[in-house]
Short mmCIF file of C-alpha atoms in Angstrom, two decimals:
data_model
loop_
_atom_site.label_atom_id
_atom_site.label_comp_id
_atom_site.label_asym_id
_atom_site.label_seq_id
_atom_site.Cartn_x
_atom_site.Cartn_y
_atom_site.Cartn_z
CA ALA A 1 87.94 149.10 115.25
CA GLN A 2 86.16 151.99 113.93
CA SER A 3 83.91 154.51 115.57
CA VAL A 4 81.86 157.45 114.55
CA THR A 5 81.16 160.59 116.27
CA GLN A 6 78.29 162.95 115.30
CA LEU A 7 79.02 166.00 117.28
CA ASP A 8 75.54 167.57 117.38
CA SER A 9 72.44 165.25 118.50
CA GLN A 10 70.04 168.32 117.31
CA VAL A 11 70.24 170.93 114.94
CA PRO A 12 67.62 173.41 114.54
CA VAL A 13 67.86 175.94 111.58
CA PHE A 14 65.60 178.28 109.80
CA GLU A 15 64.34 177.55 106.04
CA GLU A 16 66.76 178.74 103.30
CA ALA A 17 69.75 178.99 105.78
CA PRO A 18 72.82 176.91 105.24
CA VAL A 19 73.48 174.00 107.48
CA GLU A 20 76.51 171.79 108.44
CA LEU A 21 76.24 168.46 110.19
CA ARG A 22 79.47 167.23 111.68
CA CYS A 23 80.93 163.82 111.73
CA ASN A 24 84.22 162.59 112.99
CA TYR A 25 85.64 159.08 112.74
CA SER A 26 88.36 157.02 114.01
CA SER A 27 89.74 153.81 112.12
CA SER A 28 93.09 151.88 112.16
CA VAL A 29 92.34 151.12 108.31
CA SER A 30 91.23 153.31 105.59
CA VAL A 31 87.46 153.55 105.39
CA TYR A 32 84.49 154.30 103.10
CA LEU A 33 82.35 157.10 104.39
CA PHE A 34 78.60 157.25 103.96
CA TRP A 35 75.74 159.79 105.17
CA TYR A 36 72.29 158.23 105.28
CA VAL A 37 68.95 160.20 105.90
CA GLN A 38 66.01 158.85 107.94
CA TYR A 39 62.53 160.33 107.56
CA PRO A 40 59.94 159.82 110.25
CA ASN A 41 58.89 156.07 110.39
CA GLN A 42 60.95 155.25 107.35
CA GLY A 43 64.12 153.21 106.57
CA LEU A 44 67.72 154.71 105.66
CA GLN A 45 67.98 156.37 102.41
CA LEU A 46 71.68 156.99 100.97
CA LEU A 47 72.53 160.78 100.48
CA LEU A 48 76.22 160.19 99.39
CA LYS A 49 79.36 158.26 99.84
CA TYR A 50 82.97 158.96 99.50
CA LEU A 51 85.10 155.89 98.31
CA SER A 52 88.31 157.70 96.85
CA GLY A 53 89.31 160.75 94.33
CA SER A 54 87.84 163.93 95.03
CA THR A 55 87.23 164.92 98.68
CA LEU A 56 84.07 166.86 97.86
CA VAL A 57 81.28 164.63 97.23
CA LYS A 58 77.77 165.71 96.15
CA GLY A 59 74.77 163.58 96.80
CA ILE A 60 71.15 163.92 96.49
CA ASN A 61 68.82 166.81 97.30
CA GLY A 62 71.50 169.20 97.23
CA PHE A 63 73.66 167.88 100.08
CA GLU A 64 77.45 167.72 99.68
CA ALA A 65 80.11 166.36 102.00
CA GLU A 66 83.73 166.92 102.40
CA PHE A 67 86.28 164.29 103.35
CA ASN A 68 89.13 165.62 105.44
CA LYS A 69 91.81 162.90 106.12
CA SER A 70 94.01 164.97 108.38
CA GLN A 71 91.05 165.90 110.51
CA THR A 72 89.15 162.50 110.22
CA SER A 73 86.18 164.19 109.24
CA PHE A 74 83.32 164.05 106.84
CA HIS A 75 81.05 166.92 107.51
CA LEU A 76 77.57 167.24 105.48
CA ARG A 77 76.48 170.59 104.15
CA LYS A 78 73.61 172.08 102.34
CA PRO A 79 73.69 175.83 101.34
CA SER A 80 70.02 176.18 101.61
CA VAL A 81 67.60 174.00 103.58
CA HIS A 82 63.78 173.20 103.21
CA ILE A 83 61.22 172.14 105.32
CA SER A 84 61.28 168.87 103.94
CA ASP A 85 64.82 168.25 104.76
CA THR A 86 63.68 167.75 108.40
CA ALA A 87 64.79 164.32 109.25
CA GLU A 88 67.39 162.45 111.12
CA TYR A 89 70.91 162.02 109.45
CA PHE A 90 73.52 159.38 110.17
CA CYS A 91 77.09 159.30 109.37
CA ALA A 92 78.60 155.92 108.91
CA VAL A 93 81.97 154.25 108.13
CA ARG A 94 82.86 150.86 106.61
CA GLY A 95 86.37 149.37 106.82
CA ASN A 96 88.53 148.84 103.81
CA TYR A 97 90.24 145.71 104.37
CA GLY A 98 91.73 145.35 100.99
CA GLY A 99 88.44 145.24 99.21
CA SER A 100 86.72 142.68 101.89
CA GLN A 101 83.48 143.43 103.36
CA GLY A 102 83.11 145.42 106.72
CA ASN A 103 79.94 146.21 108.20
CA LEU A 104 78.69 149.67 108.61
CA ILE A 105 79.28 151.66 111.72
CA PHE A 106 76.84 154.47 112.32
CA GLY A 107 77.11 157.56 114.58
CA LYS A 108 74.30 158.31 116.95
CA GLY A 109 72.45 160.65 114.52
CA THR A 110 71.70 164.25 114.13
CA LYS A 111 68.07 165.41 114.10
CA LEU A 112 67.83 168.19 111.68
CA SER A 113 64.88 170.48 112.47
CA VAL A 114 64.16 173.22 109.71
CA LYS A 115 61.74 176.13 111.08
CA PRO A 116 59.63 178.26 108.66
CA LYS B 1 62.97 148.26 90.52
CA ALA B 2 61.49 147.35 93.89
CA GLY B 3 63.33 147.92 96.97
CA VAL B 4 64.12 146.13 100.15
CA THR B 5 60.82 144.75 101.45
CA GLN B 6 60.46 143.91 105.14
CA THR B 7 57.50 142.15 106.73
CA PRO B 8 55.66 142.62 109.13
CA ARG B 9 55.97 146.46 109.53
CA TYR B 10 54.47 146.42 113.09
CA LEU B 11 54.12 143.66 115.67
CA ILE B 12 53.71 143.36 119.24
CA LYS B 13 54.72 140.46 121.28
CA THR B 14 54.93 139.22 124.90
CA ARG B 15 58.04 138.88 126.83
CA GLY B 16 59.14 135.28 126.56
CA GLN B 17 57.68 134.95 123.01
CA GLN B 18 59.78 134.48 119.91
CA VAL B 19 59.47 136.57 116.95
CA THR B 20 60.54 135.93 113.11
CA LEU B 21 61.09 138.73 110.56
CA SER B 22 61.28 138.43 106.90
CA CYS B 23 63.28 140.49 104.33
CA SER B 24 63.28 140.31 100.33
CA PRO B 25 66.49 142.07 99.00
CA ILE B 26 66.56 143.87 95.97
CA SER B 27 66.58 141.80 92.69
CA GLY B 28 70.10 140.64 92.27
CA HIS B 29 71.47 141.63 95.53
CA ARG B 30 73.00 138.48 97.31
CA SER B 31 74.09 140.10 100.58
CA VAL B 32 71.64 140.96 103.41
CA SER B 33 72.33 142.34 106.65
CA TRP B 34 70.29 143.25 109.64
CA TYR B 35 70.49 146.04 112.04
CA GLN B 36 68.79 146.96 115.28
CA GLN B 37 67.80 150.78 115.98
CA THR B 38 67.05 152.03 119.42
CA PRO B 39 66.87 155.54 120.78
CA GLY B 40 69.44 154.34 123.47
CA GLN B 41 71.96 152.52 121.47
CA GLY B 42 71.34 153.91 118.03
CA LEU B 43 72.00 151.68 114.85
CA GLN B 44 73.73 148.44 115.49
CA PHE B 45 75.01 145.73 113.39
CA LEU B 46 73.34 142.31 113.86
CA PHE B 47 74.70 139.93 111.10
CA GLU B 48 75.35 139.81 107.46
CA TYR B 49 74.77 136.63 105.17
CA PHE B 50 75.78 136.15 101.59
CA SER B 51 75.11 132.87 99.52
CA GLU B 52 73.18 131.54 102.56
CA THR B 53 76.40 131.63 104.86
CA GLN B 54 76.81 133.99 107.79
CA ARG B 55 79.63 136.18 106.93
CA ASN B 56 79.80 138.66 109.63
CA LYS B 57 78.20 139.15 113.12
CA GLY B 58 77.85 141.83 115.62
CA ASN B 59 78.04 141.61 119.41
CA PHE B 60 74.54 140.20 120.17
CA PRO B 61 73.42 137.50 122.25
CA GLY B 62 72.64 134.08 120.72
CA ARG B 63 68.90 134.98 121.09
CA PHE B 64 69.19 136.60 117.83
CA SER B 65 69.76 134.43 114.92
CA GLY B 66 69.29 134.52 111.02
CA ARG B 67 69.36 132.72 108.10
CA GLN B 68 69.33 133.39 104.17
CA PHE B 69 67.55 131.24 101.36
CA SER B 70 68.80 130.29 98.27
CA ASN B 71 67.06 133.10 96.70
CA SER B 72 68.74 135.63 99.02
CA ARG B 73 65.56 136.17 100.99
CA SER B 74 66.47 136.41 104.66
CA GLU B 75 64.79 136.00 108.03
CA MET B 76 65.82 136.99 111.50
CA ASN B 77 64.74 135.29 114.73
CA VAL B 78 64.70 136.35 118.28
CA SER B 79 63.88 133.92 120.75
CA THR B 80 62.97 134.46 124.39
CA LEU B 81 61.97 138.27 123.86
CA GLU B 82 62.96 140.81 126.72
CA LEU B 83 61.65 144.28 126.82
CA GLY B 84 64.95 145.53 125.68
CA ASP B 85 64.53 143.94 122.40
CA SER B 86 61.87 146.56 121.59
CA ALA B 87 63.30 148.25 118.57
CA LEU B 88 62.92 149.04 114.84
CA TYR B 89 64.81 146.10 112.88
CA LEU B 90 66.26 147.25 109.48
CA CYS B 91 67.06 144.86 106.70
CA ALA B 92 69.91 145.98 104.11
CA SER B 93 70.71 144.40 100.76
CA SER B 94 73.77 145.06 98.48
CA LEU B 95 75.48 143.59 95.58
CA ALA B 96 77.48 140.41 95.62
CA GLY B 97 81.25 140.70 96.01
CA ARG B 98 83.47 141.83 98.93
CA PHE B 99 83.86 145.53 97.94
CA SER B 100 83.27 147.64 101.07
CA GLY B 101 82.15 150.40 98.96
CA ASN B 102 79.13 148.82 97.56
CA THR B 103 76.02 150.92 98.48
CA ILE B 104 73.90 149.12 101.19
CA TYR B 105 70.15 149.61 100.56
CA PHE B 106 67.94 149.81 103.60
CA GLY B 107 64.05 148.69 104.14
CA GLU B 108 61.52 150.54 105.94
CA GLY B 109 61.95 148.27 108.98
CA SER B 110 59.97 145.96 111.14
CA TRP B 111 58.84 147.69 114.27
CA LEU B 112 58.79 145.18 117.22
CA THR B 113 57.36 146.16 120.49
CA VAL B 114 57.71 143.59 123.34
CA VAL B 115 55.40 143.98 126.38
#
């Protein structure tokens, strides 16, 4: 079974400051990792995903994440945030069962609040 | 191309009633999955359909059911509604095949309030 822990439920930050949203996972199989963003009253939008290869993944809106297998982490970062980044961010894993489908397992979410 | 479309966006039902939610996936996507989002439990997987067959199911009671049609459109049904069923129900679609790395695209959700 897989599980995802997002260590911070809320992260307040000032505009133009850097931010890191933390995500740790546990799994008995290899996984694919995802970060989604949810703006108020909207669905989920994919920011980035890690499948294999380079452990540093770049996504949309200037976000990037680093996969660390030894620490089972997949932290999301942005060097300079904007007011428009205010949203809830979800880390998710999907088991890699030799290529077969697994459903997404989500963390509880981190609410990023960017203040002027 | 059009994204995942869910209808209705908002609805209010009374305890004991049933509700049907509809989802149209992105054109060409044959896998449709449903998730429930609540403040307390977060995002939880309900079920996944592929080629009109349920391929995967989450840990929800039998009151929650779904189906997929030959055009990949999907519906989910909740019978005998309870107050705790109030939630945002998200539909998602992805390409055919069993590659777990396929991106899953989400709709904007159906907000269900049970009173």
